[in-house]
mmCIF file of C-alpha atoms in Angstrom:
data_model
loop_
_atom_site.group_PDB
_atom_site.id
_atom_site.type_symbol
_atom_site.label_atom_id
_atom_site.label_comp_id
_atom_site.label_asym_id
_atom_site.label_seq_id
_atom_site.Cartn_x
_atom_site.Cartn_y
_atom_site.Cartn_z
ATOM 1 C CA UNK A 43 0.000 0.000 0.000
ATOM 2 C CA UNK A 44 1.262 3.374 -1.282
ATOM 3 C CA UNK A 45 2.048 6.024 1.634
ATOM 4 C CA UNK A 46 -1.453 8.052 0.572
ATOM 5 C CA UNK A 47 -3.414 5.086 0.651
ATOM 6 C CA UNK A 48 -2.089 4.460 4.440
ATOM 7 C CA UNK A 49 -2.559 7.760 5.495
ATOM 8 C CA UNK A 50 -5.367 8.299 8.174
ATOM 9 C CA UNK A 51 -8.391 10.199 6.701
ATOM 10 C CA UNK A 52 -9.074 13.374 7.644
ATOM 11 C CA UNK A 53 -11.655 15.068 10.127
ATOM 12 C CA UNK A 54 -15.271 15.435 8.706
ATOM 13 C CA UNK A 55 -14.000 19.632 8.234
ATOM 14 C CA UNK A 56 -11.031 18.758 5.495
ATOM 15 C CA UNK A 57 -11.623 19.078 1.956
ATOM 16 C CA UNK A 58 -8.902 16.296 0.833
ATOM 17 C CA UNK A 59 -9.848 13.314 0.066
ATOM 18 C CA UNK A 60 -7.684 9.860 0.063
ATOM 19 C CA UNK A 61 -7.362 7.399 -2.512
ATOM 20 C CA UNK A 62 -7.993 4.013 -1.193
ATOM 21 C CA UNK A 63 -7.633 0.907 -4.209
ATOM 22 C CA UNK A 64 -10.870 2.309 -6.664
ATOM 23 C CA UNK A 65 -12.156 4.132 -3.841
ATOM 24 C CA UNK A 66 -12.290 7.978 -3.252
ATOM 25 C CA UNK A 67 -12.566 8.222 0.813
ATOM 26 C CA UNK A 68 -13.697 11.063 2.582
ATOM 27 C CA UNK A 69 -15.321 12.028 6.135
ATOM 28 C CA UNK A 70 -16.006 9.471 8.641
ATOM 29 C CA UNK A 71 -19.206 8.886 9.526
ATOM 30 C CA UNK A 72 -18.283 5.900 12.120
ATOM 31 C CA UNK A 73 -15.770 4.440 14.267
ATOM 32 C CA UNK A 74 -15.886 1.529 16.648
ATOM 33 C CA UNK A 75 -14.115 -1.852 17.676
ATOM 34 C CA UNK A 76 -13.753 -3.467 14.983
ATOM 35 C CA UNK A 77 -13.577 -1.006 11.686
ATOM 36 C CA UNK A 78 -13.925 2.464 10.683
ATOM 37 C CA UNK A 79 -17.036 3.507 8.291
ATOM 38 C CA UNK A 80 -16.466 6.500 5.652
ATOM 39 C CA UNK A 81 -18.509 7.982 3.181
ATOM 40 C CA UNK A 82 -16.205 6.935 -0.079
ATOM 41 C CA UNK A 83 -16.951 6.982 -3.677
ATOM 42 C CA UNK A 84 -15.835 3.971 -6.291
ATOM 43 C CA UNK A 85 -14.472 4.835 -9.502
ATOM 44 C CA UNK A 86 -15.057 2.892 -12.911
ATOM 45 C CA UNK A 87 -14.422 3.456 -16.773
ATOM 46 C CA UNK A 88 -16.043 6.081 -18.493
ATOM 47 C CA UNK A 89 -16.273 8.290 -15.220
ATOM 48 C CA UNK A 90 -18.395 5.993 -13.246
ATOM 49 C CA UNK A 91 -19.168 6.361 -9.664
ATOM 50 C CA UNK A 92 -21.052 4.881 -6.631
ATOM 51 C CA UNK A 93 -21.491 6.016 -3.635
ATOM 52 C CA UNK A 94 -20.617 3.566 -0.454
ATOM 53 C CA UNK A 95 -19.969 3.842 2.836
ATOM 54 C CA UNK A 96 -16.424 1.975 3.003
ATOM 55 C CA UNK A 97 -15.802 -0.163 6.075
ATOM 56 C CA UNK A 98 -12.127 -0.577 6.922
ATOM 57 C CA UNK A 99 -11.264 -3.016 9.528
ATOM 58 C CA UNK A 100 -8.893 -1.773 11.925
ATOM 59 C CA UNK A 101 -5.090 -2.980 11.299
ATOM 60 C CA UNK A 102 -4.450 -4.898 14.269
ATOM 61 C CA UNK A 103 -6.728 -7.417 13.421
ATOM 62 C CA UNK A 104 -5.744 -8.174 10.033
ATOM 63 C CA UNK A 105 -3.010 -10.048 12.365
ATOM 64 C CA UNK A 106 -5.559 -12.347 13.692
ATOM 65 C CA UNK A 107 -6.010 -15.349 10.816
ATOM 66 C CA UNK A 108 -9.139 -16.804 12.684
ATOM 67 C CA UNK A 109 -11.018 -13.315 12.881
ATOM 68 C CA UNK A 110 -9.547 -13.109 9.281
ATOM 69 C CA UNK A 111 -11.679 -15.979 7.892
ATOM 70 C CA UNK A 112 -14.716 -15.585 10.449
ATOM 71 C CA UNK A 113 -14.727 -11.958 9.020
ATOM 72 C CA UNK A 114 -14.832 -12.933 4.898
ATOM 73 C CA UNK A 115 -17.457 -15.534 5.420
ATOM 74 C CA UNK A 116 -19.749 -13.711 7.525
ATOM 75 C CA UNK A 117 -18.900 -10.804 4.674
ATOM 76 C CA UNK A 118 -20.248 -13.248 2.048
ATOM 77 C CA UNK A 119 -22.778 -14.885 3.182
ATOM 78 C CA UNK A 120 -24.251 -11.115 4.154
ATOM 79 C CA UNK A 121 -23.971 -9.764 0.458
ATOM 80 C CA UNK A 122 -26.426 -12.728 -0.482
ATOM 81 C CA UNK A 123 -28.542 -10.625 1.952
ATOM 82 C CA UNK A 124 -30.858 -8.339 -0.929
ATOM 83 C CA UNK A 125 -33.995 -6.830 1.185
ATOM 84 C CA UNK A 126 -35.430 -3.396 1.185
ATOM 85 C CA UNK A 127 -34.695 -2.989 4.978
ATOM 86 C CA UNK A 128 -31.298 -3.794 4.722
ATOM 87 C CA UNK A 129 -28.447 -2.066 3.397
ATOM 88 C CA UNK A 130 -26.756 -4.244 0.860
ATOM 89 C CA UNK A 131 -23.279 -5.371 0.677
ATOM 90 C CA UNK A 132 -21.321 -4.278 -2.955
ATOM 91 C CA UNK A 133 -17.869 -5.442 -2.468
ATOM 92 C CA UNK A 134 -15.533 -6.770 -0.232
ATOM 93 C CA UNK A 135 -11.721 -7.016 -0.726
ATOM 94 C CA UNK A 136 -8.102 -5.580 0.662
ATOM 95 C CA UNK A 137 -6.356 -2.865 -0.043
ATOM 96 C CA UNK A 138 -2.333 -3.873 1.598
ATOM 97 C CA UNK A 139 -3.060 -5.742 4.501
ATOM 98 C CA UNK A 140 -6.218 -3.652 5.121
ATOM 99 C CA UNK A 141 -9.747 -5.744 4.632
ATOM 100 C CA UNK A 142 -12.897 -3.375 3.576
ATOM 101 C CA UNK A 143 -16.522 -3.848 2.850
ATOM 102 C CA UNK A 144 -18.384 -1.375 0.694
ATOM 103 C CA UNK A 145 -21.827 -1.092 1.471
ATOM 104 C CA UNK A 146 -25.082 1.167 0.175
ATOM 105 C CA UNK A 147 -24.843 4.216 2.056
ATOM 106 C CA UNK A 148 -27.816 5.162 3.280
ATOM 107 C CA UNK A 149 -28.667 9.307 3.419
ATOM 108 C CA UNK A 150 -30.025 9.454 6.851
ATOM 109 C CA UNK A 151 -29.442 8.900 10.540
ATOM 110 C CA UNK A 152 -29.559 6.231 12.635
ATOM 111 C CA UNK A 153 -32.037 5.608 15.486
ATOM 112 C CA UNK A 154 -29.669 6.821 18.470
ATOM 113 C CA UNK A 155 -30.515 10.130 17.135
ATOM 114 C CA UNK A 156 -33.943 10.307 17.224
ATOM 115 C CA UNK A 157 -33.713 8.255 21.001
ATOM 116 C CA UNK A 158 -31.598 11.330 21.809
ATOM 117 C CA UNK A 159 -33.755 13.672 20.822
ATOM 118 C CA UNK A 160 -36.873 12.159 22.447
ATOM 119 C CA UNK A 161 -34.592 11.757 25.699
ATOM 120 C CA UNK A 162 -33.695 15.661 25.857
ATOM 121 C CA UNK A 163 -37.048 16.522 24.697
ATOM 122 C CA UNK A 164 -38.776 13.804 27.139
ATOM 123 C CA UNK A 165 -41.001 13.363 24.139
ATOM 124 C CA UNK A 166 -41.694 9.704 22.991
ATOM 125 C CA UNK A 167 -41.823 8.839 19.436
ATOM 126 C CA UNK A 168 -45.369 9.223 17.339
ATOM 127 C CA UNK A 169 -46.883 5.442 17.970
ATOM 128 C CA UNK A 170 -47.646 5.898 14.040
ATOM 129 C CA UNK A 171 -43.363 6.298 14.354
ATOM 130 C CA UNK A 172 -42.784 3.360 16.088
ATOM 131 C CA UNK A 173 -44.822 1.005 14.310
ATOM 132 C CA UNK A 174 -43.393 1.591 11.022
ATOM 133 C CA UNK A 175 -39.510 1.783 12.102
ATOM 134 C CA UNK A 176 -40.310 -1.892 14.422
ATOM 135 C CA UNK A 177 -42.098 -3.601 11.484
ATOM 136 C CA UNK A 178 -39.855 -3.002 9.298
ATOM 137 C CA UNK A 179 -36.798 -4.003 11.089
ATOM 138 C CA UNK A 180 -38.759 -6.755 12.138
ATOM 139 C CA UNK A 181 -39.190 -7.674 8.447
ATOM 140 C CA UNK A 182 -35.501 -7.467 7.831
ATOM 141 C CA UNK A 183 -35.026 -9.780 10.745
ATOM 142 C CA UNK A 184 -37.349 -12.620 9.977
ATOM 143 C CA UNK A 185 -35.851 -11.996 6.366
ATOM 144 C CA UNK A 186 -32.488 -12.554 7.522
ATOM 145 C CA UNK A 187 -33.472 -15.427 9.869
ATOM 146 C CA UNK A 188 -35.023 -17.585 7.343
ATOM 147 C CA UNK A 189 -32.846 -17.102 4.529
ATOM 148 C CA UNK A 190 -31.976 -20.528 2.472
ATOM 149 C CA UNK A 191 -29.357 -20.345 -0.612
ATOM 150 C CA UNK A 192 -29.448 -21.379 -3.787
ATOM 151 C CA UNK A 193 -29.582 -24.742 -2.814
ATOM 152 C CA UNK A 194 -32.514 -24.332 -0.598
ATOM 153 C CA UNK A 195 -30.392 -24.720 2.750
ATOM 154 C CA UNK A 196 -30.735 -22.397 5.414
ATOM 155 C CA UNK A 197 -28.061 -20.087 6.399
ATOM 156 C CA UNK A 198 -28.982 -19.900 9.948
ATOM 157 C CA UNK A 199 -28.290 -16.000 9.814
ATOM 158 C CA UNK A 200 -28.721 -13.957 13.190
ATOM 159 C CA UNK A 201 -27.527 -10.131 13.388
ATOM 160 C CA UNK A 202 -26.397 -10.483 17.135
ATOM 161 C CA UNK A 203 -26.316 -6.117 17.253
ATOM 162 C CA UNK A 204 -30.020 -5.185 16.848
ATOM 163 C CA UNK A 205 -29.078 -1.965 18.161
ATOM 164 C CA UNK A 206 -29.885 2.149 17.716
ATOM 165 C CA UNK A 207 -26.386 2.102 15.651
ATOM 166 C CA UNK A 208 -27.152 -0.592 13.539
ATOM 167 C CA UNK A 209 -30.699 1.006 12.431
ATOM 168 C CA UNK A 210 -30.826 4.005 9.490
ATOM 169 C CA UNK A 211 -33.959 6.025 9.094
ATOM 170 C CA UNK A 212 -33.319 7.362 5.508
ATOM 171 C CA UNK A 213 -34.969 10.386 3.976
ATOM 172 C CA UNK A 214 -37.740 8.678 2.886
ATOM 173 C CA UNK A 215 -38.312 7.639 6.549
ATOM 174 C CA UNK A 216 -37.446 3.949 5.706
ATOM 175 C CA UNK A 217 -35.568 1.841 7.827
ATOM 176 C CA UNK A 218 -32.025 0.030 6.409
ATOM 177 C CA UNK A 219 -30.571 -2.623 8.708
ATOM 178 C CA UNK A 220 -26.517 -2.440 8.982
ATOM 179 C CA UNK A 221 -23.932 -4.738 9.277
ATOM 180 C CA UNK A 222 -26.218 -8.045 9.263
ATOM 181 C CA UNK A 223 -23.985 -10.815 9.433
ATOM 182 C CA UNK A 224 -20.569 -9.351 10.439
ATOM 183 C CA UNK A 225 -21.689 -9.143 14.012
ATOM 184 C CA UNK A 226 -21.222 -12.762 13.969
ATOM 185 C CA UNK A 227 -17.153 -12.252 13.399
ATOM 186 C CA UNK A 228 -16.923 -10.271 15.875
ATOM 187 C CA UNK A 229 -18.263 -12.903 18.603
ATOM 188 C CA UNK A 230 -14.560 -13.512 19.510
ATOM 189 C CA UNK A 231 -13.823 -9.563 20.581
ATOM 190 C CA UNK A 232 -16.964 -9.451 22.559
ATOM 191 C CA UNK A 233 -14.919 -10.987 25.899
ATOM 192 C CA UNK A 234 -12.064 -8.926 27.587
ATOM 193 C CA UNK A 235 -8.956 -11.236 28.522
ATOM 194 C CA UNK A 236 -10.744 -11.311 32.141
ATOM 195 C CA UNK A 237 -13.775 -13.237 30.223
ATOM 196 C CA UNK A 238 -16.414 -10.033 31.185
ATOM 197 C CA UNK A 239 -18.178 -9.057 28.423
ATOM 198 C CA UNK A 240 -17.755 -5.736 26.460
ATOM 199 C CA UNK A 241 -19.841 -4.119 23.779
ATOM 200 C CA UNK A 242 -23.775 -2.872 23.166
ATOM 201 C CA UNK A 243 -24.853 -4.299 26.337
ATOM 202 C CA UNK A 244 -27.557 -2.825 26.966
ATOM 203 C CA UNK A 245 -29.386 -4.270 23.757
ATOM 204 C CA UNK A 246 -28.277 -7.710 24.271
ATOM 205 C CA UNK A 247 -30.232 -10.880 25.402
ATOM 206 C CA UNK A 248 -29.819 -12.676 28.907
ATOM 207 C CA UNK A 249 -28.349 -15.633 26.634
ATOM 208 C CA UNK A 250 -25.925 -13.577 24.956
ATOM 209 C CA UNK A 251 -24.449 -11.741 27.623
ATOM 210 C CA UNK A 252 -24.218 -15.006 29.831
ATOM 211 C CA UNK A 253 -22.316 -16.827 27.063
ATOM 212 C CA UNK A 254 -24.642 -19.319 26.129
ATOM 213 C CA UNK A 255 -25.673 -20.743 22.659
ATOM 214 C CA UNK A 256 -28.342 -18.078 21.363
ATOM 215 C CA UNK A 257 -30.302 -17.759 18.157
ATOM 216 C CA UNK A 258 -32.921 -15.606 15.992
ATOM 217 C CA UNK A 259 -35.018 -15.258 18.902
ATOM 218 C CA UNK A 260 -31.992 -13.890 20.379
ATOM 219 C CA UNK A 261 -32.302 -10.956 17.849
ATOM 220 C CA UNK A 262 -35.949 -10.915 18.684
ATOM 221 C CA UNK A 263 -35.015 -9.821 22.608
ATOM 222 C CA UNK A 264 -32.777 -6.872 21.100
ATOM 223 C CA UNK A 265 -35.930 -5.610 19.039
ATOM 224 C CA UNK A 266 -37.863 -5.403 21.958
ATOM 225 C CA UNK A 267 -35.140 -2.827 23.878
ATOM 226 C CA UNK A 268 -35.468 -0.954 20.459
ATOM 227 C CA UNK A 269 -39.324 -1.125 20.875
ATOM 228 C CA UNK A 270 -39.347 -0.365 24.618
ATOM 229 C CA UNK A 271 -36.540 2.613 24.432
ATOM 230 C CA UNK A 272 -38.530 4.233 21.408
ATOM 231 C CA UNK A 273 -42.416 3.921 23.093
ATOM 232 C CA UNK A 274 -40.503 5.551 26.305
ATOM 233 C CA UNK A 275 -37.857 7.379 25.229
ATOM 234 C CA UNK A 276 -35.962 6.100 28.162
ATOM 235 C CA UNK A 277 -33.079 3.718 28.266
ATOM 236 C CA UNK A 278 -34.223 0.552 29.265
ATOM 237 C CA UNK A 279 -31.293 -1.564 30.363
ATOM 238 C CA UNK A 280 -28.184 0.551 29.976
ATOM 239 C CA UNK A 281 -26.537 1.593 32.492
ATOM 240 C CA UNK A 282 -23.431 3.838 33.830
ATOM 241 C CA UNK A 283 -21.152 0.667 34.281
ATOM 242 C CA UNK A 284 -21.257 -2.598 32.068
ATOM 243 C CA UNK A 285 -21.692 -4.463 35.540
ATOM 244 C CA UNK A 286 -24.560 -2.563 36.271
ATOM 245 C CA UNK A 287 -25.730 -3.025 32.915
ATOM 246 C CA UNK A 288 -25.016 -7.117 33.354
ATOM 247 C CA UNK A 289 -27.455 -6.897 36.167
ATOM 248 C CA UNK A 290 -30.478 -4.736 34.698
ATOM 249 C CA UNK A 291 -30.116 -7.235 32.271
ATOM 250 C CA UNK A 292 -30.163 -10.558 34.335
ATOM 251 C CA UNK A 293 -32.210 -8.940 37.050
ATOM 252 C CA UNK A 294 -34.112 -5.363 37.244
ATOM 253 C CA UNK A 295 -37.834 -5.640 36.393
ATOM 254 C CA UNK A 296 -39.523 -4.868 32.828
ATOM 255 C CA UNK A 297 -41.920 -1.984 33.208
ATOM 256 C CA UNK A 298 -44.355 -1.953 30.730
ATOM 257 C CA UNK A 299 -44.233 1.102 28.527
ATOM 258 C CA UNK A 300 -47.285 2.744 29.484
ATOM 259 C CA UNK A 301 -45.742 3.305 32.659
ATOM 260 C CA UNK A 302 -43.600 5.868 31.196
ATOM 261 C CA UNK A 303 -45.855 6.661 28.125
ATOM 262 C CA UNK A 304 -49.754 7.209 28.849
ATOM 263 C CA UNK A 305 -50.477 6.640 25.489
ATOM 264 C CA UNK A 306 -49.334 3.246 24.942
ATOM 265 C CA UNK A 307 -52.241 1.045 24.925
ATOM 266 C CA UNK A 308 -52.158 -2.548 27.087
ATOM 267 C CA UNK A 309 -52.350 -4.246 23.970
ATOM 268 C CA UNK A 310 -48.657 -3.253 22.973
ATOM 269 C CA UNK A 311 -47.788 -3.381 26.602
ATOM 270 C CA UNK A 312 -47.825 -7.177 26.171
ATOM 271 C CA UNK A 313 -46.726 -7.142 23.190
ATOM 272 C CA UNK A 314 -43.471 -5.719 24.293
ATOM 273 C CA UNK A 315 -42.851 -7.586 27.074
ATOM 274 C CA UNK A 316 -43.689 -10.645 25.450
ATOM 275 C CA UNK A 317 -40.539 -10.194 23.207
ATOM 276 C CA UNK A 318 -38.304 -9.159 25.891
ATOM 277 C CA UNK A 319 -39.020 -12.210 28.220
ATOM 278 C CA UNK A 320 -35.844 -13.641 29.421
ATOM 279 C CA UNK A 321 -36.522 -17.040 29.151
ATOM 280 C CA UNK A 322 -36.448 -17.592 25.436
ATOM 281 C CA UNK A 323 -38.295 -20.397 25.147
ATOM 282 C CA UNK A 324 -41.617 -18.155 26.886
ATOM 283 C CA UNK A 325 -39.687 -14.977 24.008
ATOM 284 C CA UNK A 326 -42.111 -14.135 20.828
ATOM 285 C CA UNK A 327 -40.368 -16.394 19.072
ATOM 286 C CA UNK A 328 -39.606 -15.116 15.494
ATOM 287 C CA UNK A 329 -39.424 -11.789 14.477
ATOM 288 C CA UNK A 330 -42.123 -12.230 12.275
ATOM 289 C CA UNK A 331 -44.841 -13.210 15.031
ATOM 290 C CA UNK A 332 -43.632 -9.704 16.519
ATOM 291 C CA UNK A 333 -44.295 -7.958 13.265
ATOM 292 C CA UNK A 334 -47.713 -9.872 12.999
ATOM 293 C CA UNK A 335 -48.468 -8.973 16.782
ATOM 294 C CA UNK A 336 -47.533 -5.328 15.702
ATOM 295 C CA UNK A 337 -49.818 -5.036 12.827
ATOM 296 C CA UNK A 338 -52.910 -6.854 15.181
ATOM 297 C CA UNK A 339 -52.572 -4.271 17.623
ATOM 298 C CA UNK A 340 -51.991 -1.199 15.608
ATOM 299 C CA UNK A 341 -55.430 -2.615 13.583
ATOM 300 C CA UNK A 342 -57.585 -2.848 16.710
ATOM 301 C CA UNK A 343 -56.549 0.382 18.338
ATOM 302 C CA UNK A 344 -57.091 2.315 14.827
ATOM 303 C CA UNK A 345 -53.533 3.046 14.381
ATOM 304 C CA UNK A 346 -52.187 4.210 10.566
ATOM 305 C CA UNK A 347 -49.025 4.036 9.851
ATOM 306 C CA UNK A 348 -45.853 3.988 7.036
ATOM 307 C CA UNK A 349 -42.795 5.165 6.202
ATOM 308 C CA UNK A 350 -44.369 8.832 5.627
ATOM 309 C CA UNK A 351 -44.800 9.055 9.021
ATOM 310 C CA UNK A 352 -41.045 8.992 9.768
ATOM 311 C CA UNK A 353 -40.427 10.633 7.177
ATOM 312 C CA UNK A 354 -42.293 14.045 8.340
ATOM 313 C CA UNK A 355 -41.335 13.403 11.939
ATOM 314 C CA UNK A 356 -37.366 12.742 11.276
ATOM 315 C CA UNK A 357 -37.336 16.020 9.134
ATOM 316 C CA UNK A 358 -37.788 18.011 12.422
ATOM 317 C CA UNK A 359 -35.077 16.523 13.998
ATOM 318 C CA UNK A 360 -32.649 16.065 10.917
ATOM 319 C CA UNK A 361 -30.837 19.527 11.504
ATOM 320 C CA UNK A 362 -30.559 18.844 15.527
#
């Protein structure tokens, strides 16, 4: 790799861009454990161009041969992945010793934004809001979760980071699902040397945090904090420390949204809490039963609702 293509990108405020294999790379929209996300144009013959955001996984990794090969199949098997609600996968590769994924950028924010918002303002979202955002990410899920090849085998796909991050309200107020399927190679990093467990916490399931095997209905738990968090607009399990985190998770009680939001009706109260039972065998137990469960109550108490509905609600917080 050439000493430009090495060089560390600049801040959001500089104007000069890096060169990066075919790909033009300039501000960062994203950093965390495992890779850096940018927005980044690819170049082709006769002055073609997309528009990505380009994933870089952080160097130190590329040392690690078993993350190596956990991280290109999970990358492949994802880019098979081609739903409305999630953001697809165009190319995957290495620049040097540097591994990237290319993926649709999506013009929008994600969901921490609008929790942050609704937190400051103490003002829930719309339930009109909520309904559309949970079904479809519940669509992508169940999507995800029963997908079979070309050979009619399934894939056994599960996100394991159904989180605020990982969700994109676009302009058009519909919802793209991240990273589906590299949150699986990143299983390894999710235990410090002294075995406690590091990461989104507060969005994970009792049977992920604990360790122990977990599945799509795993994903379905994580959907509920996003469900709970947005009908509230009050954190539901995270907490100042991961250890006290650990134990809202494994212990504190499950208030029912209404609690905090009148104008939840009982109906989604138990829907709710339904998906975010800790046992998972007593969980909803597919994220399309959620979606269905969803739609039911939305139909009996009267409630309308699509991606419009974002879309006028996120434009008043877009700016913020």
């Amino acid at each position: 790799m050439s000493p430009r293509q090495e060089r560390t990108v600049k801040t959001a405020e500089s104007t000069v861009p890096e060169e990066f294999g075919p790909y033009v790379v300039y501000e960062r929209l994203g950093v965390g454990g495992m890779a850096t996300v940018h927005r980044a144009k690819k170049r082709g013959i006769a002055g073609f161009e997309r528009g990505v955001a380009l994933k870089r996984m952080l160097p130190h990794l590329a040392e690690d041969a078993e993350f190596i090969n956990s991280f290109v199949r999970e990358a492949k098997l994802a880019s098979m992945l081609v739903h409305p609600n999630i953001a697809q996968i165009y190319d995957f590769g290495r620049v040097g010793s540097v591994y990237f994924i290319a993926m649709e950028h999506v013009d929008g924010f994600d969901v921490r934004k609008m929790l942050r918002y609704s937190n400051r303002h103490k003002e829930p979202l719309p339930l009109n809001v909520v309904f559309s955002i949970m079904c479809e990410l519940c669509d992508a899920l169940e999507y995800a979760h029963t997908f079979v090849d070309e050979h009619g085998q399934p894939q056994g796909i599960v996100h394991r980071d159904v989180s605020p991050s990982n969700l994109i309200v676009a302009q058009s107020g519909h919802l793209k699902v991240i990273d589906f399927g590299i949150a699986k190679a990143n299983v390894r990093q999710l235990h410090t040397e002294s075995g406690r467990v590091k990461g989104k916490l507060g969005y994970m399931s009792p049977e992920a945090v604990s360790g122990r095997a977990f599945g799509p209905v795993s994903d379905v738990f994580s959907a509920g904090v996003v469900c709970h968090e947005l009908l509230t607009a009050h954190p539901l399990f995270s907490a100042k420390t991961d250890y006290d985190t650990l134990i809202r998770i494994h212990e504190a009680e499950i208030p029912p949204p209404s609690r905090r939001n009148p104008g939840v009706p009982a109906s989604l109260d138990e829907v709710v809490l339904a998906g975010l039972s800790r046992d998972p065998e007593r969980r909803l137990q597919t994220a399309g039963a959620f979606r269905e469960a969803l739609e039911y109550v939305a139909d009996q108490s009267g409630i309308r609702f699509s991606a419009r509905d974002v879309a006028e609600w996120r434009a008043k917080i877009a700016t913020t």
